[in-house]
């Protein structure tokens, strides 16, 4: 088990978190560490695997984990990463999607999610550092040449979305029109897909899905991409603080 997943696993272990959380790592292929979901490379999307340093990427604090490099996905549902959430009622309970991503270059639009697997992407980052959808873009933190932990939460009514970059709220909106667009009745959705090629080559180190919308406090505790849980996160998660301490001790011995 890679140390850079302990932050999400700590949240899973907390009393306030349900057992349905899926955490996927990318060590030689998408591998489910915990939870009912699964991920697979779709189509002939070119991917490779290597450590952060082997790709010459900005370092991840605390270590040198294995990540996946992917080419710019093709059109529509022909290429991308297909995630099967494996949960019975995300449209009732709400849901949270997390990913640790890195882009060496960000075009005017880059799709991060395509929930219906057929048409326009449903979450985009932009060259300006903004993130959002449908003309509602804000923030400046989604930058190139840096690792970012993106968190996307949707309420049970599917009309209140919150988008965070590195634990900080970048965009939040309430829209009745979002209900259909962000419905997860389909058991699968595409990561990085788009119907007209608004995609880019990049890297992913972690993916997570839970069938409830995390609170701003929980997202803040997850923070940005890291190998070792931050002290604030361990404090918030109470009963798992010892796990973070143990991780640091193990890291110090390596």
Short mmCIF file of C-alpha atoms in Angstrom, two decimals:
data_model
loop_
_atom_site.label_atom_id
_atom_site.label_comp_id
_atom_site.label_asym_id
_atom_site.label_seq_id
_atom_site.Cartn_x
_atom_site.Cartn_y
_atom_site.Cartn_z
CA UNK A 1 0.00 0.00 0.00
CA UNK A 2 1.41 3.38 -0.98
CA UNK A 3 1.79 5.99 1.73
CA UNK A 4 0.24 8.75 -0.35
CA UNK A 5 -3.16 7.07 0.07
CA UNK A 6 -3.14 7.18 3.86
CA UNK A 7 -4.82 10.58 3.97
CA UNK A 8 -7.92 9.25 2.20
CA UNK A 9 -7.81 6.00 4.11
CA UNK A 10 -7.68 8.01 7.33
CA UNK A 11 -10.91 9.74 6.34
CA UNK A 12 -12.44 6.36 5.56
CA UNK A 13 -11.51 5.12 9.03
CA UNK A 14 -13.08 8.09 10.80
CA UNK A 15 -16.42 7.47 12.58
CA UNK A 16 -18.18 10.08 10.42
CA UNK A 17 -17.27 8.35 7.13
CA UNK A 18 -19.34 5.48 5.68
CA UNK A 19 -17.78 2.23 4.53
CA UNK A 20 -18.68 2.88 0.88
CA UNK A 21 -15.66 4.99 0.00
CA UNK A 22 -13.64 3.77 -2.98
CA UNK A 23 -9.94 4.67 -3.24
CA UNK A 24 -8.03 3.86 -6.44
CA UNK A 25 -4.24 3.95 -6.81
CA UNK A 26 -2.20 3.74 -10.03
CA UNK A 27 0.71 1.41 -9.36
CA UNK A 28 1.02 -0.57 -12.60
CA UNK A 29 -2.69 -0.08 -13.34
CA UNK A 30 -5.84 1.28 -11.66
CA UNK A 31 -6.10 -0.70 -8.41
CA UNK A 32 -8.95 -0.41 -5.90
CA UNK A 33 -7.53 -0.18 -2.39
CA UNK A 34 -10.89 -0.12 -0.64
CA UNK A 35 -14.60 0.30 -1.36
CA UNK A 36 -17.02 -1.17 -3.93
CA UNK A 37 -15.94 0.83 -6.99
CA UNK A 38 -13.44 0.03 -9.72
CA UNK A 39 -11.65 1.79 -12.56
CA UNK A 40 -10.36 0.67 -15.96
CA UNK A 41 -8.57 2.26 -18.90
CA UNK A 42 -11.11 2.65 -21.73
CA UNK A 43 -10.30 2.01 -25.36
CA UNK A 44 -6.71 2.26 -26.49
CA UNK A 45 -5.83 5.29 -24.36
CA UNK A 46 -2.02 5.27 -24.14
CA UNK A 47 -0.88 5.11 -20.51
CA UNK A 48 2.37 4.44 -18.70
CA UNK A 49 3.34 4.13 -15.04
CA UNK A 50 6.32 5.48 -13.15
CA UNK A 51 7.39 7.43 -10.11
CA UNK A 52 6.90 11.17 -9.85
CA UNK A 53 10.64 11.76 -10.16
CA UNK A 54 11.00 9.45 -13.17
CA UNK A 55 8.62 11.72 -15.09
CA UNK A 56 10.44 14.84 -13.93
CA UNK A 57 7.32 16.22 -12.23
CA UNK A 58 7.05 18.57 -9.29
CA UNK A 59 7.63 16.60 -6.11
CA UNK A 60 4.81 15.39 -3.88
CA UNK A 61 5.53 16.31 -0.25
CA UNK A 62 6.72 13.31 1.72
CA UNK A 63 7.66 10.80 -0.95
CA UNK A 64 7.98 9.63 -4.54
CA UNK A 65 4.85 7.57 -5.35
CA UNK A 66 4.00 5.75 -8.57
CA UNK A 67 1.49 7.58 -10.79
CA UNK A 68 -0.14 7.05 -14.18
CA UNK A 69 0.71 9.13 -17.25
CA UNK A 70 -2.07 9.38 -19.84
CA UNK A 71 -2.26 10.81 -23.36
CA UNK A 72 -4.99 13.29 -24.27
CA UNK A 73 -8.17 11.16 -24.43
CA UNK A 74 -9.98 10.92 -27.76
CA UNK A 75 -13.53 11.96 -28.58
CA UNK A 76 -16.70 11.07 -26.67
CA UNK A 77 -16.66 7.74 -24.86
CA UNK A 78 -13.91 6.17 -26.95
CA UNK A 79 -11.09 6.90 -24.50
CA UNK A 80 -10.58 7.82 -20.86
CA UNK A 81 -10.76 6.14 -17.48
CA UNK A 82 -14.08 4.42 -16.82
CA UNK A 83 -15.10 4.41 -13.16
CA UNK A 84 -17.84 2.09 -11.86
CA UNK A 85 -19.05 3.55 -8.57
CA UNK A 86 -20.69 0.39 -7.20
CA UNK A 87 -23.02 2.25 -4.83
CA UNK A 88 -26.82 1.91 -4.82
CA UNK A 89 -28.07 5.47 -4.33
CA UNK A 90 -25.63 8.34 -4.99
CA UNK A 91 -28.49 10.43 -6.39
CA UNK A 92 -30.26 10.24 -3.02
CA UNK A 93 -27.31 10.62 -0.69
CA UNK A 94 -25.16 12.93 -2.79
CA UNK A 95 -21.58 12.09 -3.66
CA UNK A 96 -17.96 13.23 -3.57
CA UNK A 97 -15.30 12.72 -6.24
CA UNK A 98 -11.62 13.34 -5.53
CA UNK A 99 -8.54 13.13 -7.73
CA UNK A 100 -4.87 14.04 -7.53
CA UNK A 101 -3.88 15.33 -10.98
CA UNK A 102 -0.98 17.05 -12.71
CA UNK A 103 -0.90 18.79 -16.10
CA UNK A 104 2.30 20.07 -17.68
CA UNK A 105 0.14 22.29 -19.88
CA UNK A 106 -3.52 23.25 -19.52
CA UNK A 107 -5.45 24.32 -22.65
CA UNK A 108 -8.34 26.76 -22.64
CA UNK A 109 -10.57 23.90 -21.44
CA UNK A 110 -9.58 20.49 -20.08
CA UNK A 111 -12.27 17.99 -19.10
CA UNK A 112 -11.91 16.24 -15.75
CA UNK A 113 -15.27 14.40 -15.67
CA UNK A 114 -17.86 13.24 -18.21
CA UNK A 115 -20.72 11.76 -16.23
CA UNK A 116 -23.03 10.55 -19.00
CA UNK A 117 -20.24 9.08 -21.15
CA UNK A 118 -21.61 10.61 -24.35
CA UNK A 119 -21.48 14.39 -24.74
CA UNK A 120 -19.83 17.46 -23.24
CA UNK A 121 -17.66 17.11 -20.16
CA UNK A 122 -19.21 17.99 -16.79
CA UNK A 123 -16.23 19.52 -14.98
CA UNK A 124 -13.49 21.56 -16.63
CA UNK A 125 -10.26 23.21 -15.62
CA UNK A 126 -9.04 26.21 -17.58
CA UNK A 127 -5.74 27.73 -18.65
CA UNK A 128 -6.47 30.69 -16.36
CA UNK A 129 -6.46 28.41 -13.30
CA UNK A 130 -10.25 28.58 -12.95
CA UNK A 131 -12.46 25.51 -12.59
CA UNK A 132 -16.20 24.97 -13.14
CA UNK A 133 -18.83 24.33 -15.82
CA UNK A 134 -21.39 26.05 -18.09
CA UNK A 135 -19.94 29.54 -18.00
CA UNK A 136 -19.52 29.43 -14.22
CA UNK A 137 -15.77 29.39 -13.71
CA UNK A 138 -13.88 30.81 -10.78
CA UNK A 139 -10.66 30.47 -8.84
CA UNK A 140 -7.05 30.65 -9.97
CA UNK A 141 -5.57 27.63 -8.18
CA UNK A 142 -5.83 24.95 -10.90
CA UNK A 143 -2.43 25.64 -12.42
CA UNK A 144 -0.05 23.75 -14.69
CA UNK A 145 3.19 22.12 -13.51
CA UNK A 146 1.83 21.39 -10.05
CA UNK A 147 -0.04 18.58 -8.32
CA UNK A 148 -3.59 19.45 -7.32
CA UNK A 149 -6.17 17.58 -5.26
CA UNK A 150 -9.52 18.35 -6.90
CA UNK A 151 -12.67 17.58 -4.91
CA UNK A 152 -16.17 17.77 -6.40
CA UNK A 153 -19.24 17.38 -4.19
CA UNK A 154 -22.89 17.16 -5.22
CA UNK A 155 -25.84 17.37 -2.85
CA UNK A 156 -28.48 14.66 -2.67
CA UNK A 157 -30.87 16.92 -4.60
CA UNK A 158 -28.18 17.20 -7.31
CA UNK A 159 -28.59 20.96 -7.49
CA UNK A 160 -25.81 22.15 -5.19
CA UNK A 161 -22.26 21.53 -6.33
CA UNK A 162 -19.02 22.56 -4.67
CA UNK A 163 -15.60 22.38 -6.33
CA UNK A 164 -12.40 22.53 -4.29
CA UNK A 165 -8.74 22.75 -5.27
CA UNK A 166 -6.23 21.68 -2.62
CA UNK A 167 -8.83 21.88 0.14
CA UNK A 168 -9.98 25.41 -0.74
CA UNK A 169 -13.42 26.17 -2.23
CA UNK A 170 -12.90 27.38 -5.80
CA UNK A 171 -16.47 27.31 -7.12
CA UNK A 172 -19.90 26.67 -5.65
CA UNK A 173 -23.28 26.94 -7.32
CA UNK A 174 -26.91 25.97 -6.80
CA UNK A 175 -28.81 25.29 -9.99
CA UNK A 176 -32.03 23.29 -10.59
CA UNK A 177 -30.73 22.52 -14.09
CA UNK A 178 -27.83 20.60 -12.57
CA UNK A 179 -30.11 17.80 -11.34
CA UNK A 180 -30.24 15.91 -14.63
CA UNK A 181 -26.70 16.66 -15.70
CA UNK A 182 -25.12 15.32 -12.52
CA UNK A 183 -27.40 12.34 -12.09
CA UNK A 184 -25.47 9.10 -11.53
CA UNK A 185 -28.17 6.62 -12.50
CA UNK A 186 -25.65 5.14 -14.92
CA UNK A 187 -23.32 2.93 -12.84
CA UNK A 188 -20.26 4.21 -14.73
CA UNK A 189 -18.77 7.54 -15.76
CA UNK A 190 -15.66 8.72 -17.61
CA UNK A 191 -12.74 10.55 -16.07
CA UNK A 192 -11.02 12.98 -18.49
CA UNK A 193 -13.50 12.31 -21.35
CA UNK A 194 -15.13 14.91 -23.64
CA UNK A 195 -17.14 14.73 -26.86
CA UNK A 196 -15.11 17.24 -28.87
CA UNK A 197 -11.58 16.74 -27.66
CA UNK A 198 -11.27 19.38 -24.95
CA UNK A 199 -8.76 17.17 -23.16
CA UNK A 200 -5.04 17.13 -22.42
CA UNK A 201 -2.27 14.71 -21.54
CA UNK A 202 -1.56 14.54 -17.82
CA UNK A 203 -0.92 12.44 -14.74
CA UNK A 204 -3.11 11.00 -12.00
CA UNK A 205 -1.93 9.66 -8.66
CA UNK A 206 -5.16 8.94 -6.81
CA UNK A 207 -8.93 8.77 -7.36
CA UNK A 208 -11.66 8.58 -4.74
CA UNK A 209 -15.47 8.30 -4.72
CA UNK A 210 -17.96 8.31 -1.85
CA UNK A 211 -21.75 8.25 -1.91
CA UNK A 212 -22.20 11.35 0.22
CA UNK A 213 -21.24 15.00 -0.12
CA UNK A 214 -18.29 15.80 2.15
CA UNK A 215 -18.44 18.92 4.26
CA UNK A 216 -16.07 21.87 3.69
CA UNK A 217 -14.30 20.89 6.91
CA UNK A 218 -13.66 17.36 5.65
CA UNK A 219 -12.40 18.63 2.30
CA UNK A 220 -10.11 21.12 4.03
CA UNK A 221 -8.68 18.28 6.13
CA UNK A 222 -7.78 16.38 2.96
CA UNK A 223 -5.87 19.42 1.70
CA UNK A 224 -3.59 19.10 -1.30
CA UNK A 225 -1.68 16.19 -2.81
CA UNK A 226 0.70 14.72 -0.24
CA UNK A 227 2.28 11.48 0.86
CA UNK A 228 2.01 12.02 4.60
CA UNK A 229 -1.22 13.27 6.26
CA UNK A 230 -0.96 16.81 7.54
CA UNK A 231 -1.27 17.34 11.33
CA UNK A 232 -4.51 19.31 10.93
CA UNK A 233 -6.12 16.41 9.07
CA UNK A 234 -5.05 13.92 11.71
CA UNK A 235 -6.42 16.15 14.46
CA UNK A 236 -9.77 16.51 12.72
CA UNK A 237 -10.06 12.77 12.23
CA UNK A 238 -9.46 12.15 15.90
CA UNK A 239 -9.32 8.40 16.25
CA UNK A 240 -6.95 8.01 13.30
CA UNK A 241 -4.38 10.56 14.45
CA UNK A 242 -2.21 7.65 15.57
CA UNK A 243 -2.15 6.39 11.98
CA UNK A 244 -0.64 9.65 10.76
CA UNK A 245 1.95 9.55 13.54
CA UNK A 246 2.85 5.96 12.71
CA UNK A 247 3.24 6.89 9.05
CA UNK A 248 5.67 9.67 9.90
CA UNK A 249 7.72 7.35 12.09
CA UNK A 250 7.93 4.76 9.33
CA UNK A 251 8.89 7.44 6.83
CA UNK A 252 11.62 8.70 9.13
CA UNK A 253 13.17 5.23 9.26
CA UNK A 254 13.38 4.92 5.44
#
